[in-house]
XYZ file of C-alpha atoms in Angstrom:
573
model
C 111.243 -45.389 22.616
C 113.363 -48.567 22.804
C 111.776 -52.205 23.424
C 112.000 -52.038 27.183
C 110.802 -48.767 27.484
C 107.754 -49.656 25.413
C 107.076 -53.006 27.719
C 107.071 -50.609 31.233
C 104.604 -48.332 29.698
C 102.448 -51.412 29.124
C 102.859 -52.740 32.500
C 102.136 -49.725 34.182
C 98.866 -49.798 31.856
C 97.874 -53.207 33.177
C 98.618 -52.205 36.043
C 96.099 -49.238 36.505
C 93.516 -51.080 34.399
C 93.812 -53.900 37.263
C 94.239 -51.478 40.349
C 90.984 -49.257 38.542
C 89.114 -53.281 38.487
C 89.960 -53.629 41.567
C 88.761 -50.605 43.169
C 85.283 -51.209 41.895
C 82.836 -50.921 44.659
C 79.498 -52.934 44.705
C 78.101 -55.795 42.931
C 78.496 -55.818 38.822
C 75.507 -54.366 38.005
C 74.101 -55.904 34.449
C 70.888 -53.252 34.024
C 70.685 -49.527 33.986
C 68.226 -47.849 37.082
C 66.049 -44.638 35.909
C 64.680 -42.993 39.098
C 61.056 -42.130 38.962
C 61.698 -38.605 40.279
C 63.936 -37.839 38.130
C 61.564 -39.038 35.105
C 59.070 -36.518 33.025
C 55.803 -37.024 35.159
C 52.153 -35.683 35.310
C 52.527 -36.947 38.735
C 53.645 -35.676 42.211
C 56.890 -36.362 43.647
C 57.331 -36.753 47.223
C 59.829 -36.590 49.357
C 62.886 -36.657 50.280
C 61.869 -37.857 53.900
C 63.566 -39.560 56.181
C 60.845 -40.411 59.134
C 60.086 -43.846 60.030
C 56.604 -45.202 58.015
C 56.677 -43.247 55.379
C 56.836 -44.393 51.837
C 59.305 -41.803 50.491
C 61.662 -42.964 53.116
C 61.487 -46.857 52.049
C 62.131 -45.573 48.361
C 65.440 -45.265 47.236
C 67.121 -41.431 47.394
C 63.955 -41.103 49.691
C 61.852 -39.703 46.364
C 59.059 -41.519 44.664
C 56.486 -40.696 42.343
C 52.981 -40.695 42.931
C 50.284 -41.308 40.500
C 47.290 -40.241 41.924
C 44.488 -41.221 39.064
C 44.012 -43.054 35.677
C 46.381 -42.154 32.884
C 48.844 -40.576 34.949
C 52.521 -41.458 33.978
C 56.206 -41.465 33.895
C 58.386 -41.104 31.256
C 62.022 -41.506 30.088
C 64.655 -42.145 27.760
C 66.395 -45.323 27.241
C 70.059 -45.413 27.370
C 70.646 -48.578 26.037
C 69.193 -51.498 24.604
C 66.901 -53.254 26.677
C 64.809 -56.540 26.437
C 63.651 -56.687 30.165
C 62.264 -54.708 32.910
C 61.733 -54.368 36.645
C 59.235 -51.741 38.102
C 59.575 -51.331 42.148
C 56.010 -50.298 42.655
C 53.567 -49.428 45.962
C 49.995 -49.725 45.454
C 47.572 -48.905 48.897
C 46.866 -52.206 51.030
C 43.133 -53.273 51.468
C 40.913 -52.764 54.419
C 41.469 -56.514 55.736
C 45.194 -56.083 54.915
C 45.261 -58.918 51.633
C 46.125 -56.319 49.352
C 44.941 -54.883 46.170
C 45.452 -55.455 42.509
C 45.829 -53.039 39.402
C 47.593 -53.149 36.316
C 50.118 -50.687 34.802
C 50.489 -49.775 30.982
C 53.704 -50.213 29.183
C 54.455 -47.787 26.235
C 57.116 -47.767 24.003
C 57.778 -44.152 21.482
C 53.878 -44.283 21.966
C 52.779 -47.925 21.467
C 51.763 -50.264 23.717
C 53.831 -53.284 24.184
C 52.966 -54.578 27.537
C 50.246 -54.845 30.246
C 51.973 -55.924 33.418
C 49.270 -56.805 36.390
C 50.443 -55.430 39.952
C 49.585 -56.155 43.255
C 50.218 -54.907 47.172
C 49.389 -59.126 48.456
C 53.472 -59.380 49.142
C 54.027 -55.464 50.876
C 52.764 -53.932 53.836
C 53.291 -54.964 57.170
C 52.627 -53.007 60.451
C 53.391 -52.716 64.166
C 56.031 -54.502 66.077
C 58.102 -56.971 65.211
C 58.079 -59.374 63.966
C 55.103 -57.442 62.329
C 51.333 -58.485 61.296
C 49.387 -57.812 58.322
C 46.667 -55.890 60.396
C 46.343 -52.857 58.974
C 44.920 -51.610 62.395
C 48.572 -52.338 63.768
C 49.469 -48.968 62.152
C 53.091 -48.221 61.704
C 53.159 -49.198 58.085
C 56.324 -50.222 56.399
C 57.149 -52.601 53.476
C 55.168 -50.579 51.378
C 57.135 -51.775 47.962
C 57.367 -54.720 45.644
C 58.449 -55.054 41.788
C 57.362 -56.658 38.777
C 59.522 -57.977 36.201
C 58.947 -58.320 32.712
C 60.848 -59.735 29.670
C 60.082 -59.853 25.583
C 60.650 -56.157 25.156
C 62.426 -54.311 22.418
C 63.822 -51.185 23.602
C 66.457 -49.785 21.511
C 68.555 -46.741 22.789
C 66.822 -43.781 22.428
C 63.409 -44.832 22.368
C 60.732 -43.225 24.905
C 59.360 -45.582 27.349
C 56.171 -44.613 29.522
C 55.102 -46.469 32.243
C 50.921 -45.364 33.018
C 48.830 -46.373 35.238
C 45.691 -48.322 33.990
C 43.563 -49.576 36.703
C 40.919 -50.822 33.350
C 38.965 -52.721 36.292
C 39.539 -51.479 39.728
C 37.978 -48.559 40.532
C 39.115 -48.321 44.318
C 42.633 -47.426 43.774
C 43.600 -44.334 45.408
C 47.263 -44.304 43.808
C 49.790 -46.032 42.415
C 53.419 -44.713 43.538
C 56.553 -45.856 41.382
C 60.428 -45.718 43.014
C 62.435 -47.261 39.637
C 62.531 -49.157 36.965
C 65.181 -50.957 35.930
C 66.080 -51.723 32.106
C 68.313 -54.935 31.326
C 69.452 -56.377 28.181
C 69.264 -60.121 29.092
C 71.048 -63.137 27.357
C 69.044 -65.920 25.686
C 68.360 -69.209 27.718
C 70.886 -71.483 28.039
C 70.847 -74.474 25.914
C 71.051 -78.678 27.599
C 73.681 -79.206 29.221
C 75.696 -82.683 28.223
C 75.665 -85.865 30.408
C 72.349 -84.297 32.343
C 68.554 -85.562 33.257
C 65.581 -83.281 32.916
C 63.619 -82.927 35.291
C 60.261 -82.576 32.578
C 61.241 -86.249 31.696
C 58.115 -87.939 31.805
C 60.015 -91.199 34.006
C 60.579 -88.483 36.492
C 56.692 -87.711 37.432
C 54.687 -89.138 39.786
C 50.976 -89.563 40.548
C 50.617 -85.987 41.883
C 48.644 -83.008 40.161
C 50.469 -82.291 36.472
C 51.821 -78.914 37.216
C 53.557 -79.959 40.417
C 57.332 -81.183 40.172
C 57.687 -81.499 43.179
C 58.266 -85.147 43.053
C 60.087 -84.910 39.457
C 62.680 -82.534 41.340
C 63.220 -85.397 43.904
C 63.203 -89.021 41.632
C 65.568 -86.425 39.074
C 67.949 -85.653 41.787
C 67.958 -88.932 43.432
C 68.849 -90.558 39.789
C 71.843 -87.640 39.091
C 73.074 -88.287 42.273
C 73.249 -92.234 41.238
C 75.358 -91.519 37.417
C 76.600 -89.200 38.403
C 74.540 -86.737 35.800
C 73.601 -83.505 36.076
C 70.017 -82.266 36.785
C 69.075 -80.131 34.091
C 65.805 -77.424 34.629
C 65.033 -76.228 30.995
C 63.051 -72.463 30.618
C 59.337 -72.874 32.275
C 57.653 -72.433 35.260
C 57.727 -75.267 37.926
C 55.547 -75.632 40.567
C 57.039 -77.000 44.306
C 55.070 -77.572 47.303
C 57.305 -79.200 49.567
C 61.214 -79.394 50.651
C 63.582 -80.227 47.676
C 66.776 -81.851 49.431
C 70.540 -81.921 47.972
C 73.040 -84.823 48.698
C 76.327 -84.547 48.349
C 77.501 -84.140 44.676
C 74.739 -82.764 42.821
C 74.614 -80.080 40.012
C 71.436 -78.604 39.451
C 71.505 -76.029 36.339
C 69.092 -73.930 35.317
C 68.130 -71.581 31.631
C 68.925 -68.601 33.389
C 67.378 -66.791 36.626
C 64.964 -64.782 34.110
C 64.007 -68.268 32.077
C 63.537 -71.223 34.708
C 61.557 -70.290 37.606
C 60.692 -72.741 40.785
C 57.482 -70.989 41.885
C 55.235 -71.885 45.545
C 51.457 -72.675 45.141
C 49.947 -69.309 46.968
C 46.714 -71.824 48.538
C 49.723 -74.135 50.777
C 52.222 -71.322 51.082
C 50.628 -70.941 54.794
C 52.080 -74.373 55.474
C 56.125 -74.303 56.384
C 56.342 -77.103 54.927
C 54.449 -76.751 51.918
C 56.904 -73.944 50.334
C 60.013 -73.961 48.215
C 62.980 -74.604 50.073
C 66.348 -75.728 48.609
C 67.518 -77.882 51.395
C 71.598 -78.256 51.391
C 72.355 -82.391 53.089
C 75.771 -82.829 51.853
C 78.980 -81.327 49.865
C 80.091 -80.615 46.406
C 76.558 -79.552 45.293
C 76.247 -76.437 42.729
C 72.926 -74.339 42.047
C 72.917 -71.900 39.093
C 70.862 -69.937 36.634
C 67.210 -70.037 38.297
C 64.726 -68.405 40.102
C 62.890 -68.786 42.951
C 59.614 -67.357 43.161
C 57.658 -67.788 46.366
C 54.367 -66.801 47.603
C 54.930 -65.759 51.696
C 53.421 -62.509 52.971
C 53.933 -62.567 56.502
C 56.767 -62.944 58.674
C 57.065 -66.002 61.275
C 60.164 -66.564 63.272
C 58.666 -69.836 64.936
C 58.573 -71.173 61.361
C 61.502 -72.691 59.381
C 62.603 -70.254 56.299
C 61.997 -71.043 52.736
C 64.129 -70.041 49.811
C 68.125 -71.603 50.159
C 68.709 -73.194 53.525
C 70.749 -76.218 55.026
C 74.427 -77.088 55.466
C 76.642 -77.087 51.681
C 79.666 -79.045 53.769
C 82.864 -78.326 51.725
C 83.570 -76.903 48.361
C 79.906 -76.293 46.903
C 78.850 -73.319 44.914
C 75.468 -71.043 44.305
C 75.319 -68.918 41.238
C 73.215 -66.535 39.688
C 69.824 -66.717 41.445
C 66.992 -64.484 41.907
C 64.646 -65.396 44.975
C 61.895 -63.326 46.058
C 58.890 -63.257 48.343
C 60.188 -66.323 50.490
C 60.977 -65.287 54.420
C 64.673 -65.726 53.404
C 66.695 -65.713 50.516
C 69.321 -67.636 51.899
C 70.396 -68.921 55.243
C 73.655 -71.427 55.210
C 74.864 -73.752 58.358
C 78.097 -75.884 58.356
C 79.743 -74.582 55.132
C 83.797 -74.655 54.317
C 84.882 -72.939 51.155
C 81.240 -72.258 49.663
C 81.027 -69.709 46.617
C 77.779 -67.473 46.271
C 77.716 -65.425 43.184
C 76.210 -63.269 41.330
C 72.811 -63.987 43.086
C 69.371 -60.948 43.265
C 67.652 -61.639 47.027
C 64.394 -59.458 46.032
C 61.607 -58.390 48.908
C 62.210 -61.337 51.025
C 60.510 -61.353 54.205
C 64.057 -61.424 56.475
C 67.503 -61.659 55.681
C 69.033 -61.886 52.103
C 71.911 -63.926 52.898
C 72.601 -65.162 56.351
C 76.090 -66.950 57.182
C 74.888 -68.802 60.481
C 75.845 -71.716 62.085
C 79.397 -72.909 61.768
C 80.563 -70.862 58.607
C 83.945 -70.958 57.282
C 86.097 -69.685 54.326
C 83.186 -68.779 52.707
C 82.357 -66.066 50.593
C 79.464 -63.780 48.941
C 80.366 -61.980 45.609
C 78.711 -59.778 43.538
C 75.036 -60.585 45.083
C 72.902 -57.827 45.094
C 70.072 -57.470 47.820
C 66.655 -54.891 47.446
C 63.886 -54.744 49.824
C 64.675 -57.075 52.103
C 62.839 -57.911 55.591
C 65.886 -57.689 57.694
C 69.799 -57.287 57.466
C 70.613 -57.548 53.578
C 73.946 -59.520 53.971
C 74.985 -61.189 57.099
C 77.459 -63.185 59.692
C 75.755 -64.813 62.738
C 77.829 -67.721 63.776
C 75.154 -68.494 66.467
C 74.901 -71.984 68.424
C 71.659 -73.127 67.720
C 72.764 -76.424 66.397
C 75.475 -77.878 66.207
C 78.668 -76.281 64.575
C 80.782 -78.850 62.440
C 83.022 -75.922 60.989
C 84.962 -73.292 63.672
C 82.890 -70.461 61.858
C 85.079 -67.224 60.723
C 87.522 -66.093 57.843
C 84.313 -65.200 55.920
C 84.057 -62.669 53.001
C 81.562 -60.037 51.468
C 83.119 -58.736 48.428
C 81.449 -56.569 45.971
C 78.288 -56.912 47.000
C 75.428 -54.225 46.997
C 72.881 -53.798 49.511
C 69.698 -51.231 48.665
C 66.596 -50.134 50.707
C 65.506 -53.025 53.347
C 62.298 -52.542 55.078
C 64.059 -53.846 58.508
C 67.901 -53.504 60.092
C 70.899 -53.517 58.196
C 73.083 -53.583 54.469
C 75.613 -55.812 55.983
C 75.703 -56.862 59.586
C 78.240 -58.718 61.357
C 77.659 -60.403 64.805
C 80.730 -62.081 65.817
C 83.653 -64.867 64.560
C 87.323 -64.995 63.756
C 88.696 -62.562 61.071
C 86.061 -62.069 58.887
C 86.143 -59.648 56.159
C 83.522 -56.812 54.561
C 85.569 -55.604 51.530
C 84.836 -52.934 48.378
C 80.928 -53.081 48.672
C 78.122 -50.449 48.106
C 75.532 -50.116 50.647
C 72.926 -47.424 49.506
C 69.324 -46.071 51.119
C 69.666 -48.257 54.386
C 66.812 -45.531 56.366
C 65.886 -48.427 58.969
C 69.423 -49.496 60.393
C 73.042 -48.941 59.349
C 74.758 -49.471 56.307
C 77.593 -51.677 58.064
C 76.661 -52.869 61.829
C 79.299 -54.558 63.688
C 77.217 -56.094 66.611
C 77.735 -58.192 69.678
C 73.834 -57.914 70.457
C 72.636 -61.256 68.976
C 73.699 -64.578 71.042
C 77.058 -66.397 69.408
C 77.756 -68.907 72.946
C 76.620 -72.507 73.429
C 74.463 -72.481 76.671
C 76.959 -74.928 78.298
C 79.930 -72.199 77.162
C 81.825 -74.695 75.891
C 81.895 -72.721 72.248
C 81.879 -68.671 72.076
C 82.097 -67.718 68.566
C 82.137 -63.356 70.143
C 84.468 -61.548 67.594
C 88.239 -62.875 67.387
C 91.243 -62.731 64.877
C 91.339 -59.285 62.889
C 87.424 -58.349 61.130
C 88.008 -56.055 58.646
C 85.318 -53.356 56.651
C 87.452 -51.836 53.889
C 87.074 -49.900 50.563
C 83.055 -49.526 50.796
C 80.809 -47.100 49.594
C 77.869 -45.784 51.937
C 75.225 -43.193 50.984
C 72.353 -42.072 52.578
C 71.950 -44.677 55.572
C 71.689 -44.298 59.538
C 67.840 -44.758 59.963
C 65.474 -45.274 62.391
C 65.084 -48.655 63.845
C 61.891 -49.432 64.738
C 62.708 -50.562 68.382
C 66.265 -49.501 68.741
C 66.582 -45.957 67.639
C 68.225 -43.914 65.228
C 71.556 -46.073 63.980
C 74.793 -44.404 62.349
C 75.095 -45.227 58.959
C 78.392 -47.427 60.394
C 77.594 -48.662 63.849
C 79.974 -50.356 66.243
C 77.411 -51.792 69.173
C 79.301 -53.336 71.905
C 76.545 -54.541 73.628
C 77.445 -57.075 76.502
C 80.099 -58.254 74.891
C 83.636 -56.859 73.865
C 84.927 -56.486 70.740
C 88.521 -56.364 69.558
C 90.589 -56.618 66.566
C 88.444 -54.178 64.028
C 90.037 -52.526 61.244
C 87.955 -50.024 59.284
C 89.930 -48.498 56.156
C 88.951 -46.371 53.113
C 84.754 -45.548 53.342
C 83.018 -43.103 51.909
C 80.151 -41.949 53.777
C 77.751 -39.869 51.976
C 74.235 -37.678 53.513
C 73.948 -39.886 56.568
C 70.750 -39.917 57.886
C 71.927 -39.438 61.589
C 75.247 -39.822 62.530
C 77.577 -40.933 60.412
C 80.083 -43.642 62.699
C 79.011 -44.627 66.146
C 80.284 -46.649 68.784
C 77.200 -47.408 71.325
C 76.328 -49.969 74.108
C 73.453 -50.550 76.102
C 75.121 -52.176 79.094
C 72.898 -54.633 81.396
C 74.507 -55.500 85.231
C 77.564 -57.489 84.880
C 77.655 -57.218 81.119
C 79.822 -54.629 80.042
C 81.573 -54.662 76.655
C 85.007 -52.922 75.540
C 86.081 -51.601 72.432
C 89.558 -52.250 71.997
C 92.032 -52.860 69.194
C 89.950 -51.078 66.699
C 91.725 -48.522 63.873
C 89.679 -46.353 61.847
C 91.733 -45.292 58.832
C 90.840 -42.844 55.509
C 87.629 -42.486 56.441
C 85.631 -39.435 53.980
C 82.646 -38.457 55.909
C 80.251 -35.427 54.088
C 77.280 -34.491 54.757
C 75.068 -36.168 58.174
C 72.408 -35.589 60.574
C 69.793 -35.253 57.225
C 66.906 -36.837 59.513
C 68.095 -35.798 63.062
C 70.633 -34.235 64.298
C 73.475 -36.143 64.197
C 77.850 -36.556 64.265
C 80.888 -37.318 62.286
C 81.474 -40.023 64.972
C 79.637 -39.846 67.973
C 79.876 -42.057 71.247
C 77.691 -42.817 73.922
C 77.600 -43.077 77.388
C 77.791 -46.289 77.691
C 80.569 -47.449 75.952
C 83.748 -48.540 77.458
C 87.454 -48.975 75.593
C 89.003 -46.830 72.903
C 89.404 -46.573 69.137
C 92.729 -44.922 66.945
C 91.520 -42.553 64.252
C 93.863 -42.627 61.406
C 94.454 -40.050 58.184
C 91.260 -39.443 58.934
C 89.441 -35.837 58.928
C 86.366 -36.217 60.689
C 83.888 -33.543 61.643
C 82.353 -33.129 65.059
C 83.185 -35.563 66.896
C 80.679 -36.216 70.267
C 82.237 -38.681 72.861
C 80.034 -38.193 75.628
C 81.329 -41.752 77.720
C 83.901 -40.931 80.630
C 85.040 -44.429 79.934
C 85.790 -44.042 76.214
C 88.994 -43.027 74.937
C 89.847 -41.888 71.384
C 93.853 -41.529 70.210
C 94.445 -39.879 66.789
């Protein structure tokens, strides 16, 4: 083989090694999951069900374990190495709906190596939304949370057992288990040069000694001065009230599993006694912390916690993990901001919510499990004022898993904005991927109407096991077009695979009110795989309702049974 011969082989190598990179779908997923079901168990498995308030049908491949007394266990192999874990656990709720505490035992080839304390204080809601904590409510859901643990030494190979204890409670019914999740974490990062700590003593104030709150501010108000960066070493730090970011500002953590910003559970009750992140300016970059918060209930009237506030132009988040705040984050008035690499865990709403005036802005490899409502989402809503024309947005490799409430992604509206090679997995209370005119996106004077424009675009996702019941909607289609008194036009769907959807598996509905009637038009569905629906109710390939108006193209598509039961509702292959 000559010279030239030898350098086109190599190209076309590249060439499939980047084209095989490229059609990765989902977030870059750094630990290995072991399904309790699938695990040795002297417990019972239950499920799969797919019926609304049942455990098994929060849990991801609707199967759990349940471990119904003292001693009871799972038990698996490790694949890899492994220093950390994460247990996604349900324990029973108490009578007056605060929860219950027990502890599990960790074994390792037979020894004990840790003793993990669990609780049910941050799961269970019931009723309507936006829920109580009433037990009486009935309608359970949010029946999980997770516990993480790090300091292990798990070498591939070795046996781990996870057991239920319960040394001191003797009123726990069960203990159910969905995963666990085995990761082999990096050490803390070391000081960063030219930065301030924010455990300098010149930085406290006259509050209690394990608040920093204040530290966190007089720190960032002295970066912001030289221009330094504000440096959070490994440790827990306690905040009890907003923490806001000018323009300019770096604020670096040890790593999400090292540094962790954590609420004080007697003022969480108090909005403004929480941990919230507040964005003020541009140019400011987050990375390598967590957020740990302590809300159990879900408030609308109340402002979120977690990440919130405008990032202007050109800032960056990386590598978080937030958990039990209402939110992980919601963004306003952002150009060209860069989320990465971030866990939302068992927040209360939303993981991520684009919303007011959002632009050229995009979510990579995030992960979101257990969240309160829509996983990932656009909402370019009005509610204050929009600095940025929001659209030309992106969610890109991203994986959604198992909310309690709505949707994986959801998109309600803008110009061109772009869903592209995610995985959305166990959505059983909405879709996988709603496209959605049924939240607000006009000024009240009409002077701005953000409703869909430009060209959105879903391509080269994977969906499995989604199209659940919501709780005041119905069943959704694990992808859901709902063109609900507004039109939509411009959609391009290419290259899903939709696996065991729970109803049907595409959809295009409306629920038209007098004088609001929306159209599909300009919409392409292309390479669509569909196998396997209708695993919870009876259900379609692609099914349409009667109240939808306009048309859609099918494309190099095979889909089976196809139900279009409007008269004004045209589909072309």
């Amino acid at each position: 083989m000559n010279l030239k011969n030898i350098y086109l082989v190599i190209i076309l190598i590249l060439s499939r090694l980047i084209c095989s990179a490229q059609e990765k779908r989902g977030a870059a997923i750094p630990w290995t999951t072991y399904e309790a079901e699938n695990m040795n168990t002297t417990g019972t498995v239950i499920g799969p069900g797919y019926e609304p308030f049942h455990v098994e049908t929060e849990s991801s491949g609707q199967k759990c374990v349940k471990l119904n007394k003292k001693g009871q266990y799972v038990e698996f192999t490790s694949s890899g190495d492994a220093n950390s874990m994460v247990i996604r656990y349900s324990l029973p709720d108490s009578k007056d709906g605060k929860g219950k505490s027990a502890s599990l035992a960790i074994y390792n080839n037979g020894n004990l190596v840790q003793h993990p304390r669990i609780s049910s204080s941050y799961s269970w809601l019931y009723g309507k939304y936006p829920f109580t904590n009433d037990p009486a409510a009935g309608q359970p859901r949010h029946f999980y949370d997770e516990v993480r643990m790090t300091g292990l030494k798990i070498k591939k190979g070795d046996v781990i057992r996870v057991q239920r204890d319960d040394q001191k409670e003797e009123d726990i019914k069960y203990c159910i288990l969905d995963l666990v999740d085995l990761e082999n974490i990096a050490p803390p990062l070391m000081t960063p040069g030219n930065s301030l700590s924010v455990t300098d003593k010149s930085f406290r104030g006259k509050g209690s000694a394990d608040d920093y709150t204040e530290a966190f501010r007089n720190c960032i108000a002295k970066a912001a001065e030289t221009g330094k960066t504000v440096w959070i070493p490994a440790g827990t730090f306690k905040i009890t009230g907003d923490i806001v970011l000018p323009s300019n500002i770096t604020i670096q953590g040890a790593g999400m599993w090292y540094t962790q910003l954590v609420g004080d559970e007697m003022l969480y009750a108090n909005a403004n006694r929480r941990v919230r992140l507040k964005g003020a300016g541009s140019n400011i970059h987050l990375a390598d912390f967590a957020i740990i918060g302590k809300l159990n209930y879900r408030s609308d009237k109340e402002a979120n916690d977690g990440i919130v506030g405008a990032y202007g132009e050109n800032s960056t988040i990386s590598r978080l993990w937030i958990e039990h705040t209402k939110v992980g984050m919601w963004i306003e008035n952002s150009k060209n901001l860069h989320i990465t690499g971030c866990r939302m865990r068992n927040t209360n709403a939303d993981g991520i919510n684009f919303c007011v005036g959002m632009t050229e802005s995009t979510i990579e490899n995030c992960t979101a499990r257990g969240t309160g409502d829509d996983c990932f989402a656009i909402w370019p809503t009005t509610f204050l004022k929009q600095v940025f024309s929001p659209g030309h947005n992106l969610i890109v490799h991203c994986t959604a898993q198992v909310p309690f409430l709505a949707n994986g992604i959801a998109v309600y509206g803008g110009e061109s904005n772009k869903v592209e090679s995610c995985s959305i997995v166990d959505i059983s209370q909405g879709s996988a991927i709603l496209i959605s005119t049924t939240f607000p996106t006009e000024s009240k004077d009409k002077s701005i109407n953000n409703n869909f424009s430009g060209t959105t675009v879903i391509e080269n996702c994977d969906i499995k096991t989604s199209g659940g019941f919501d709780h005041e909607w119905d069943w959704r289609a694990a992808v859901e077009v709902c063109v609900d008194k507004r039109s939509i036009s411009g959609l391009e769907i290419n290259n899903l695979n939709i696996v065991n959807s729970l109803s049907d598996a595409f959809n295009v509905i409306a629920k038209n009110e007098y004088e609001k009637i929306g159209f599909l038009s300009n919409t392409t569905l292309q390479h669509i795989n569909i196998s396997t629906f209708g695993l919870g109710v009876k259900g379609y390939g692609l099914f349409i309702n009667s109240g939808a108006h306009g048309s859609l193209t099918i494309k190099q598509s095979d889909i089976k049974e196809i139900n279009n039961t409007s008269k004004d509702f045209t589909i072309v292959k």
